[in-house]
Amino acid sequence: MKRHTFHGFMGYLAGKLAEALRSRQPELNITERDVLCVQIAGLCHDLGHGPFSHLYDGLFLPKALEKKRKLKKWKHEKGSCDMLDHLLKENNLEPVMEKYKLIPEEDITFIKEMIAGPLQESEGQEWPYKGRPEKKSFLYEIVSNKKNGVDVDKFDYLARDSLYLGIMNNFDFRRFLQFARVCEVDGRKTICTRDKEEDHMYHLFYTRHRLHKRACQHRVSHIIQEMIAEAFLKADDHTEIEGSGGSMFTLSTANEDMEAYTKLTDNVFEEILNSSEPNLQESRQILQNIISRKIYKFVGETTPKNPIPDWKSLKSSWKTKLAQPLPEGGRYLTRKDFKILVIERDYGMDDKDPIQHVHFYSKSDLNKAKAKAMPEEKESKIGTKIFSEQLIRVFCKKIDDESVKAAKKHFKQWLRMEPNLDGPEGN
């Protein structure tokens, strides 16, 4: 499976939302250029994903950079912008853009800003974007909405993932298109929806939460992702990917050269698996274990009574406590036999209520083009008041029955040593 794909449906949705606003509110002066740029941004939004999507930039790359003592951070949105530049240059696309009445020096910046946000620090400036003026601020909310996450990126993956995973999706993007309007909020034009749509917007965030819980953060898929990242990490210094000018790159540096990055696809899994290179033996064994379903065994999970913000600094001591001998004796387990994962689940805005960041207009205020947040007293009383949770999961790398049985006892013993942790769940 190749990594770099265009998001046709997301580009379609981006265009449909821009066109809906254009036809409903001609006073916004949305041009054909604007609509085409929004569509291109939707198409190219995820060009920067590495192998296995967020596994590359969310799991593998941070660990690889930490191992090399590099403090820089990298997100796939930057990769999308770099890849867009690469494609434009390699395919000489600026004349093609001009053919479609785009202005490359302005519109390429606009497209990249819609994908990744402001491209440069703009300290002291109220409007940080260069591609479009502040009066068209709402256009920056279509592809990647930094204010509240209500954007076509979310519409796209909720519809697709829910369909393929058989999970009910009660959010209908067509209904959102029907009621979307641009209103003034705090002096800036913002995409809003009708006040009667509060429940519908709640479904958007709730469906996202359920997808993460039942699929993205399911304990089996989660530990398999961790094992793949572990295999890539062990393979990092022993891989060579040719980039521009014949320069060679590794898994963790290929994103610095777009020619090399185009070659870094999901196929790297098979390349490691089928390699006979001695230095890739450890990586190869991990991937073979995944295929043979010899994955790390789930021991238990627990919910902190209070969120632990500095959990990364505590993982080492947790492993030491987990490995302490049992009073009754038994199988000997070490720190290296345990894998601890901490999962942060939320509705898209940490511990905040996302509905409070969506703005609603009423039918009676249409002429005023004003909108406001939903007052808490008017919010539906049927719903959650808790919007985030933290789970700590423990796995055992030894998968034989006796070791797993012992690991579960170690886990329960560890819980008794940690006053901030609740009892075991899901054993």
Short mmCIF file of C-alpha atoms in Angstrom, two decimals:
data_model
loop_
_atom_site.label_atom_id
_atom_site.label_comp_id
_atom_site.label_asym_id
_atom_site.label_seq_id
_atom_site.Cartn_x
_atom_site.Cartn_y
_atom_site.Cartn_z
CA MET A 1 0.00 0.00 0.00
CA LYS A 2 1.45 3.34 -1.03
CA ARG A 3 1.58 6.16 1.47
CA HIS A 4 1.16 9.32 -0.59
CA THR A 5 -2.45 9.45 -1.74
CA PHE A 6 -4.71 12.36 -2.59
CA HIS A 7 -7.80 12.77 -0.44
CA GLY A 8 -10.43 13.02 -3.17
CA PHE A 9 -13.39 12.95 -0.79
CA MET A 10 -11.84 15.55 1.48
CA GLY A 11 -11.18 17.82 -1.50
CA TYR A 12 -14.78 17.29 -2.57
CA LEU A 13 -16.12 18.18 0.89
CA ALA A 14 -13.90 21.27 1.09
CA GLY A 15 -15.25 22.48 -2.25
CA LYS A 16 -18.85 21.73 -1.28
CA LEU A 17 -18.58 23.74 1.95
CA ALA A 18 -16.96 26.69 0.17
CA GLU A 19 -19.62 26.58 -2.56
CA ALA A 20 -22.43 26.35 0.01
CA LEU A 21 -21.18 29.48 1.76
CA ARG A 22 -20.66 31.23 -1.58
CA SER A 23 -24.20 30.58 -2.83
CA ARG A 24 -25.82 31.37 0.53
CA GLN A 25 -23.86 34.55 1.23
CA PRO A 26 -22.69 36.32 -1.96
CA GLU A 27 -21.61 39.30 0.15
CA LEU A 28 -18.61 37.23 1.33
CA ASN A 29 -17.07 37.62 -2.14
CA ILE A 30 -15.80 34.03 -2.29
CA THR A 31 -14.10 33.73 -5.67
CA GLU A 32 -13.44 30.82 -8.01
CA ARG A 33 -9.79 31.12 -6.95
CA ASP A 34 -10.78 30.75 -3.30
CA VAL A 35 -12.87 27.64 -3.96
CA LEU A 36 -10.16 25.98 -6.07
CA CYS A 37 -7.47 26.70 -3.44
CA VAL A 38 -9.70 25.24 -0.71
CA GLN A 39 -10.20 22.09 -2.81
CA ILE A 40 -6.47 21.71 -3.42
CA ALA A 41 -5.75 22.14 0.30
CA GLY A 42 -8.28 19.38 1.04
CA LEU A 43 -6.68 17.11 -1.57
CA CYS A 44 -3.15 17.67 -0.27
CA HIS A 45 -3.79 17.94 3.47
CA ASP A 46 -2.38 14.49 4.28
CA LEU A 47 0.46 14.26 1.76
CA GLY A 48 2.94 14.44 4.63
CA HIS A 49 1.91 11.23 6.40
CA GLY A 50 4.70 8.71 6.78
CA PRO A 51 4.40 4.90 6.83
CA PHE A 52 1.27 3.74 8.64
CA SER A 53 0.01 7.32 8.95
CA HIS A 54 0.19 8.74 12.50
CA LEU A 55 2.37 5.83 13.63
CA TYR A 56 5.31 7.51 11.87
CA ASP A 57 5.04 11.07 13.17
CA GLY A 58 3.17 10.29 16.39
CA LEU A 59 4.98 7.19 17.73
CA PHE A 60 8.16 6.39 15.83
CA LEU A 61 9.63 9.79 15.01
CA PRO A 62 9.43 11.32 18.53
CA LYS A 63 11.21 8.24 19.94
CA ALA A 64 13.85 8.33 17.20
CA LEU A 65 14.53 12.03 17.73
CA GLU A 66 14.70 11.56 21.50
CA LYS A 67 17.16 8.69 21.03
CA LYS A 68 19.36 10.94 18.88
CA ARG A 69 18.95 13.77 21.40
CA LYS A 70 17.30 15.98 18.81
CA LEU A 71 14.76 18.34 20.32
CA LYS A 72 13.08 19.40 17.09
CA LYS A 73 9.42 18.50 16.59
CA TRP A 74 7.93 17.50 13.26
CA LYS A 75 4.29 17.12 12.24
CA HIS A 76 2.87 15.62 9.09
CA GLU A 77 1.31 18.98 8.17
CA LYS A 78 4.82 20.34 7.59
CA GLY A 79 5.53 17.28 5.50
CA SER A 80 2.39 18.00 3.48
CA CYS A 81 3.62 21.52 2.70
CA ASP A 82 7.11 20.27 1.81
CA MET A 83 5.65 17.53 -0.38
CA LEU A 84 3.39 20.04 -2.12
CA ASP A 85 6.43 22.19 -2.94
CA HIS A 86 8.22 19.08 -4.23
CA LEU A 87 5.30 18.08 -6.47
CA LEU A 88 4.93 21.61 -7.83
CA LYS A 89 8.61 21.76 -8.75
CA GLU A 90 9.00 18.20 -10.08
CA ASN A 91 5.90 18.46 -12.26
CA ASN A 92 6.26 22.14 -13.23
CA LEU A 93 2.74 22.84 -11.98
CA GLU A 94 2.85 26.62 -11.59
CA PRO A 95 1.99 27.19 -15.28
CA VAL A 96 -0.91 24.76 -14.82
CA MET A 97 -2.11 26.79 -11.83
CA GLU A 98 -1.97 29.95 -13.93
CA LYS A 99 -4.00 28.20 -16.62
CA TYR A 100 -6.74 27.80 -14.03
CA LYS A 101 -6.42 31.50 -13.14
CA LEU A 102 -4.58 30.93 -9.87
CA ILE A 103 -1.76 33.27 -8.81
CA PRO A 104 1.02 30.92 -7.60
CA GLU A 105 2.94 33.43 -5.44
CA GLU A 106 -0.24 34.12 -3.41
CA ASP A 107 -2.24 30.93 -3.72
CA ILE A 108 0.52 28.41 -2.89
CA THR A 109 1.03 30.27 0.40
CA PHE A 110 -2.74 30.25 1.00
CA ILE A 111 -2.99 26.50 0.33
CA LYS A 112 -0.11 25.70 2.68
CA GLU A 113 -1.55 27.97 5.39
CA MET A 114 -4.88 26.13 5.20
CA ILE A 115 -3.00 22.86 5.74
CA ALA A 116 -0.52 23.86 8.46
CA GLY A 117 -1.53 27.23 9.86
CA PRO A 118 0.64 30.39 9.72
CA LEU A 119 3.93 29.63 7.97
CA GLN A 120 5.93 32.24 9.88
CA GLU A 121 5.92 33.67 13.38
CA SER A 122 4.04 36.97 13.32
CA GLU A 123 4.59 38.43 16.75
CA GLY A 124 2.66 41.61 17.33
CA GLN A 125 0.47 41.08 14.27
CA GLU A 126 -3.22 40.42 14.79
CA TRP A 127 -3.66 38.64 11.45
CA PRO A 128 -0.90 36.02 11.02
CA TYR A 129 -1.81 34.79 7.51
CA LYS A 130 -0.42 36.00 4.19
CA GLY A 131 -2.51 34.14 1.61
CA ARG A 132 -5.83 35.84 2.27
CA PRO A 133 -6.86 38.99 4.18
CA GLU A 134 -8.59 38.92 7.55
CA LYS A 135 -12.00 39.57 5.98
CA LYS A 136 -11.74 36.01 4.59
CA SER A 137 -10.71 34.43 7.89
CA PHE A 138 -13.51 31.86 7.62
CA LEU A 139 -11.77 30.17 4.67
CA TYR A 140 -9.05 29.00 7.06
CA GLU A 141 -11.66 27.03 9.03
CA ILE A 142 -12.74 24.72 6.20
CA VAL A 143 -9.85 22.25 5.86
CA SER A 144 -8.20 22.40 9.31
CA ASN A 145 -10.13 24.39 11.89
CA LYS A 146 -7.74 25.46 14.66
CA LYS A 147 -10.58 26.96 16.73
CA ASN A 148 -12.80 23.98 17.42
CA GLY A 149 -11.92 21.10 15.09
CA VAL A 150 -15.13 21.35 13.04
CA ASP A 151 -13.63 20.88 9.59
CA VAL A 152 -13.80 18.66 6.51
CA ASP A 153 -10.76 16.69 7.69
CA LYS A 154 -12.89 15.37 10.53
CA PHE A 155 -15.98 14.90 8.29
CA ASP A 156 -13.83 12.81 5.92
CA TYR A 157 -12.29 10.35 8.37
CA LEU A 158 -15.40 9.99 10.54
CA ALA A 159 -17.46 8.96 7.51
CA ARG A 160 -14.77 6.64 6.11
CA ASP A 161 -13.59 5.00 9.34
CA SER A 162 -17.11 4.52 10.72
CA LEU A 163 -18.15 2.80 7.49
CA TYR A 164 -15.19 0.41 7.38
CA LEU A 165 -15.28 -0.35 11.11
CA GLY A 166 -19.04 -0.81 11.32
CA ILE A 167 -19.42 1.95 13.91
CA MET A 168 -22.55 4.10 13.84
CA ASN A 169 -21.88 7.66 12.72
CA ASN A 170 -24.76 9.92 13.72
CA PHE A 171 -23.09 13.03 12.33
CA ASP A 172 -24.32 13.94 8.84
CA PHE A 173 -21.95 16.34 7.06
CA ARG A 174 -24.71 17.13 4.53
CA ARG A 175 -26.80 18.59 7.33
CA PHE A 176 -23.87 20.73 8.45
CA LEU A 177 -23.49 22.04 4.88
CA GLN A 178 -27.18 22.91 4.88
CA PHE A 179 -26.96 25.12 7.98
CA ALA A 180 -23.40 26.49 7.77
CA ARG A 181 -23.19 30.28 7.65
CA VAL A 182 -20.46 32.84 8.19
CA CYS A 183 -21.20 35.15 11.12
CA GLU A 184 -19.20 37.66 13.06
CA VAL A 185 -17.64 36.39 16.29
CA ASP A 186 -15.36 38.66 18.32
CA GLY A 187 -14.86 40.92 15.33
CA ARG A 188 -13.86 38.14 12.93
CA LYS A 189 -15.84 36.18 10.34
CA THR A 190 -16.38 32.59 11.52
CA ILE A 191 -18.24 29.54 10.18
CA CYS A 192 -21.24 28.88 12.45
CA THR A 193 -24.33 26.68 12.51
CA ARG A 194 -27.94 26.97 13.67
CA ASP A 195 -28.70 26.90 17.38
CA LYS A 196 -31.00 23.92 16.87
CA GLU A 197 -27.98 21.92 15.68
CA GLU A 198 -26.34 21.62 19.10
CA ASP A 199 -27.12 17.89 19.44
CA HIS A 200 -25.92 17.25 15.90
CA MET A 201 -22.58 18.91 16.64
CA TYR A 202 -22.27 16.86 19.83
CA HIS A 203 -22.54 13.73 17.65
CA LEU A 204 -19.48 14.90 15.70
CA PHE A 205 -17.27 14.97 18.79
CA TYR A 206 -18.84 11.90 20.37
CA THR A 207 -18.31 9.82 17.21
CA ARG A 208 -14.66 10.91 17.14
CA HIS A 209 -14.30 9.80 20.78
CA ARG A 210 -15.88 6.40 20.05
CA LEU A 211 -13.66 5.81 17.01
CA HIS A 212 -10.55 6.50 19.08
CA LYS A 213 -11.77 4.28 21.89
CA ARG A 214 -12.93 1.33 19.80
CA ALA A 215 -10.38 1.43 17.00
CA CYS A 216 -7.41 3.82 17.16
CA GLN A 217 -6.80 3.16 20.86
CA HIS A 218 -8.14 -0.39 21.07
CA ARG A 219 -5.67 -2.28 23.22
CA VAL A 220 -4.77 -4.82 20.49
CA SER A 221 -4.31 -2.33 17.65
CA HIS A 222 -2.52 0.02 20.06
CA ILE A 223 0.10 -2.52 21.13
CA ILE A 224 0.63 -3.64 17.52
CA GLN A 225 1.33 -0.02 16.55
CA GLU A 226 3.81 0.22 19.42
CA MET A 227 5.53 -2.96 18.29
CA ILE A 228 5.82 -1.68 14.70
CA ALA A 229 7.27 1.59 15.99
CA GLU A 230 9.72 -0.42 18.12
CA ALA A 231 10.77 -2.43 15.07
CA PHE A 232 11.28 0.74 13.01
CA LEU A 233 13.33 2.26 15.83
CA LYS A 234 15.67 -0.75 15.92
CA ALA A 235 15.95 -0.63 12.12
CA ASP A 236 16.50 3.13 11.87
CA ASP A 237 20.31 3.21 11.78
CA HIS A 238 20.47 0.23 9.41
CA THR A 239 18.28 1.51 6.57
CA GLU A 240 19.31 3.57 3.57
CA ILE A 241 16.91 5.57 1.40
CA GLU A 242 18.31 7.51 -1.54
CA GLY A 243 17.22 11.10 -1.81
CA SER A 244 18.07 14.09 -3.98
CA GLY A 245 21.60 14.31 -5.32
CA GLY A 246 22.30 10.71 -4.28
CA SER A 247 22.25 11.58 -0.56
CA MET A 248 21.28 8.73 1.76
CA PHE A 249 18.73 8.95 4.56
CA THR A 250 17.33 6.71 7.30
CA LEU A 251 13.74 6.12 8.40
CA SER A 252 13.92 9.06 10.81
CA THR A 253 15.66 11.49 8.43
CA ALA A 254 13.89 10.74 5.12
CA ASN A 255 11.30 13.42 5.95
CA GLU A 256 14.08 16.00 5.54
CA ASP A 257 14.32 15.28 1.81
CA MET A 258 11.12 14.92 -0.21
CA GLU A 259 12.66 12.74 -2.90
CA ALA A 260 13.66 10.25 -0.21
CA TYR A 261 10.33 10.68 1.57
CA THR A 262 8.34 9.69 -1.54
CA LYS A 263 10.11 6.32 -1.33
CA LEU A 264 9.27 5.78 2.35
CA THR A 265 5.92 4.00 2.15
CA ASP A 266 4.11 1.26 4.06
CA ASN A 267 6.28 -1.17 2.06
CA VAL A 268 9.09 -0.58 4.57
CA PHE A 269 7.34 -3.22 6.73
CA GLU A 270 7.83 -5.91 4.05
CA GLU A 271 11.32 -4.66 3.20
CA ILE A 272 12.48 -5.22 6.78
CA LEU A 273 10.55 -8.49 7.10
CA ASN A 274 12.09 -9.94 3.93
CA SER A 275 15.59 -8.63 4.51
CA SER A 276 18.53 -10.92 5.28
CA GLU A 277 20.59 -8.06 6.73
CA PRO A 278 22.01 -9.23 10.12
CA ASN A 279 21.59 -5.75 11.67
CA LEU A 280 17.84 -5.97 11.02
CA GLN A 281 17.40 -9.26 12.88
CA GLU A 282 15.74 -7.73 15.96
CA SER A 283 13.39 -5.61 13.85
CA ARG A 284 12.60 -8.56 11.64
CA GLN A 285 11.74 -10.73 14.64
CA ILE A 286 9.31 -8.16 16.05
CA LEU A 287 7.49 -7.87 12.72
CA GLN A 288 7.41 -11.66 12.34
CA ASN A 289 5.90 -11.92 15.83
CA ILE A 290 3.16 -9.50 14.81
CA ILE A 291 2.32 -11.56 11.72
CA SER A 292 2.36 -14.76 13.80
CA ARG A 293 0.09 -13.06 16.37
CA LYS A 294 2.77 -13.33 19.05
CA ILE A 295 2.02 -9.88 20.35
CA TYR A 296 2.69 -8.54 23.85
CA LYS A 297 -0.01 -9.72 26.26
CA PHE A 298 -2.41 -7.32 27.92
CA VAL A 299 -2.05 -7.46 31.71
CA GLY A 300 -4.44 -4.77 32.91
CA GLU A 301 -5.36 -1.11 32.80
CA THR A 302 -6.14 1.48 35.41
CA THR A 303 -7.53 5.00 35.58
CA PRO A 304 -5.72 7.59 37.73
CA LYS A 305 -7.93 9.21 40.33
CA ASN A 306 -6.42 12.49 39.17
CA PRO A 307 -4.76 13.03 35.76
CA ILE A 308 -0.96 12.62 35.86
CA PRO A 309 0.57 15.37 33.69
CA ASP A 310 4.18 14.21 34.18
CA TRP A 311 3.56 10.51 33.52
CA LYS A 312 6.50 10.25 31.07
CA SER A 313 8.95 10.94 33.88
CA LEU A 314 7.27 8.28 36.04
CA LYS A 315 7.30 5.35 33.60
CA SER A 316 10.79 4.22 34.59
CA SER A 317 9.93 4.05 38.29
CA TRP A 318 6.62 2.34 37.48
CA LYS A 319 8.48 -0.42 35.63
CA THR A 320 10.84 -0.84 38.60
CA LYS A 321 7.87 -1.25 40.95
CA LEU A 322 6.12 -3.62 38.55
CA ALA A 323 9.22 -5.84 38.52
CA GLN A 324 9.47 -6.11 42.31
CA PRO A 325 9.33 -9.78 43.43
CA LEU A 326 5.98 -11.10 44.61
CA PRO A 327 5.70 -11.96 48.34
CA GLU A 328 4.72 -15.54 47.48
CA GLY A 329 7.53 -15.89 44.95
CA GLY A 330 6.89 -17.15 41.44
CA ARG A 331 8.25 -16.45 37.99
CA TYR A 332 11.02 -13.85 37.88
CA LEU A 333 10.14 -10.78 35.76
CA THR A 334 12.33 -7.76 35.04
CA ARG A 335 11.66 -4.15 34.09
CA LYS A 336 12.26 -5.02 30.44
CA ASP A 337 9.41 -7.53 30.50
CA PHE A 338 6.81 -4.77 30.96
CA LYS A 339 5.45 -2.28 28.45
CA ILE A 340 3.46 0.67 29.82
CA LEU A 341 1.21 2.77 27.58
CA VAL A 342 -0.63 5.88 28.70
CA ILE A 343 -3.69 6.82 26.66
CA GLU A 344 -5.25 10.27 26.64
CA ARG A 345 -8.84 10.23 25.40
CA ASP A 346 -10.87 13.35 24.87
CA TYR A 347 -13.47 15.01 22.65
CA GLY A 348 -10.84 16.86 20.64
CA MET A 349 -10.08 19.76 23.01
CA ASP A 350 -8.35 18.16 25.99
CA ASP A 351 -10.63 18.44 29.04
CA LYS A 352 -12.81 21.22 27.57
CA ASP A 353 -16.34 20.96 26.24
CA PRO A 354 -15.90 21.37 22.46
CA ILE A 355 -19.48 22.58 22.05
CA GLN A 356 -18.49 25.71 23.97
CA HIS A 357 -16.08 26.54 21.13
CA VAL A 358 -18.70 26.15 18.38
CA HIS A 359 -20.75 29.25 17.60
CA PHE A 360 -24.45 29.19 16.82
CA TYR A 361 -26.78 31.66 15.18
CA SER A 362 -30.53 31.90 15.59
CA LYS A 363 -33.07 32.27 12.81
CA SER A 364 -34.19 35.61 14.19
CA ASP A 365 -30.65 37.04 14.02
CA LEU A 366 -29.89 36.14 10.40
CA ASN A 367 -29.84 39.76 9.26
CA LYS A 368 -27.42 40.72 12.02
CA ALA A 369 -24.99 37.95 10.96
CA LYS A 370 -24.06 37.48 14.63
CA ALA A 371 -23.41 34.22 16.45
CA LYS A 372 -22.43 33.17 19.95
CA ALA A 373 -21.42 30.15 21.97
CA MET A 374 -24.18 28.01 23.40
CA PRO A 375 -24.90 29.19 26.98
CA GLU A 376 -24.23 26.35 29.41
CA GLU A 377 -27.69 26.65 30.89
CA LYS A 378 -29.18 26.01 27.43
CA GLU A 379 -27.00 23.02 26.62
CA SER A 380 -28.68 19.63 26.51
CA LYS A 381 -28.84 18.12 29.99
CA ILE A 382 -28.41 14.66 28.50
CA GLY A 383 -24.69 14.32 27.91
CA THR A 384 -21.35 14.10 29.58
CA LYS A 385 -19.70 16.74 31.72
CA ILE A 386 -16.37 14.92 31.57
CA PHE A 387 -14.54 15.39 28.27
CA SER A 388 -11.22 13.65 28.86
CA GLU A 389 -9.80 10.60 30.58
CA GLN A 390 -6.41 9.03 31.12
CA LEU A 391 -5.78 5.30 31.01
CA ILE A 392 -2.61 3.43 31.96
CA ARG A 393 -2.22 0.07 30.25
CA VAL A 394 0.34 -2.57 31.11
CA PHE A 395 1.51 -5.34 28.77
CA CYS A 396 3.91 -8.24 29.27
CA LYS A 397 6.50 -8.90 26.58
CA LYS A 398 6.79 -12.55 27.64
CA ILE A 399 3.74 -14.23 26.19
CA ASP A 400 3.79 -17.71 27.78
CA ASP A 401 0.89 -18.44 30.14
CA GLU A 402 2.98 -18.63 33.32
CA SER A 403 4.69 -15.28 32.68
CA VAL A 404 1.39 -13.54 31.88
CA LYS A 405 -0.21 -15.02 35.00
CA ALA A 406 2.69 -13.72 37.09
CA ALA A 407 2.59 -10.32 35.36
CA LYS A 408 -1.06 -9.89 36.35
CA LYS A 409 -0.11 -10.48 39.99
CA HIS A 410 2.72 -7.97 39.66
CA PHE A 411 0.24 -5.49 38.20
CA LYS A 412 -2.17 -5.82 41.15
CA GLN A 413 0.72 -5.49 43.58
CA TRP A 414 1.88 -2.34 41.80
CA LEU A 415 -1.59 -0.78 42.04
CA ARG A 416 -1.52 -1.18 45.82
CA MET A 417 1.75 0.77 45.86
CA GLU A 418 0.33 3.71 43.87
CA PRO A 419 -2.31 5.68 45.86
CA ASN A 420 -3.40 7.73 42.81
CA LEU A 421 -4.41 4.67 40.79
CA ASP A 422 -7.79 2.99 40.83
CA GLY A 423 -8.25 -0.76 40.82
CA PRO A 424 -7.54 -2.92 37.76
CA GLU A 425 -9.96 -2.86 34.84
CA GLY A 426 -10.45 -5.11 31.87
CA ASN A 427 -8.44 -8.09 33.07
#
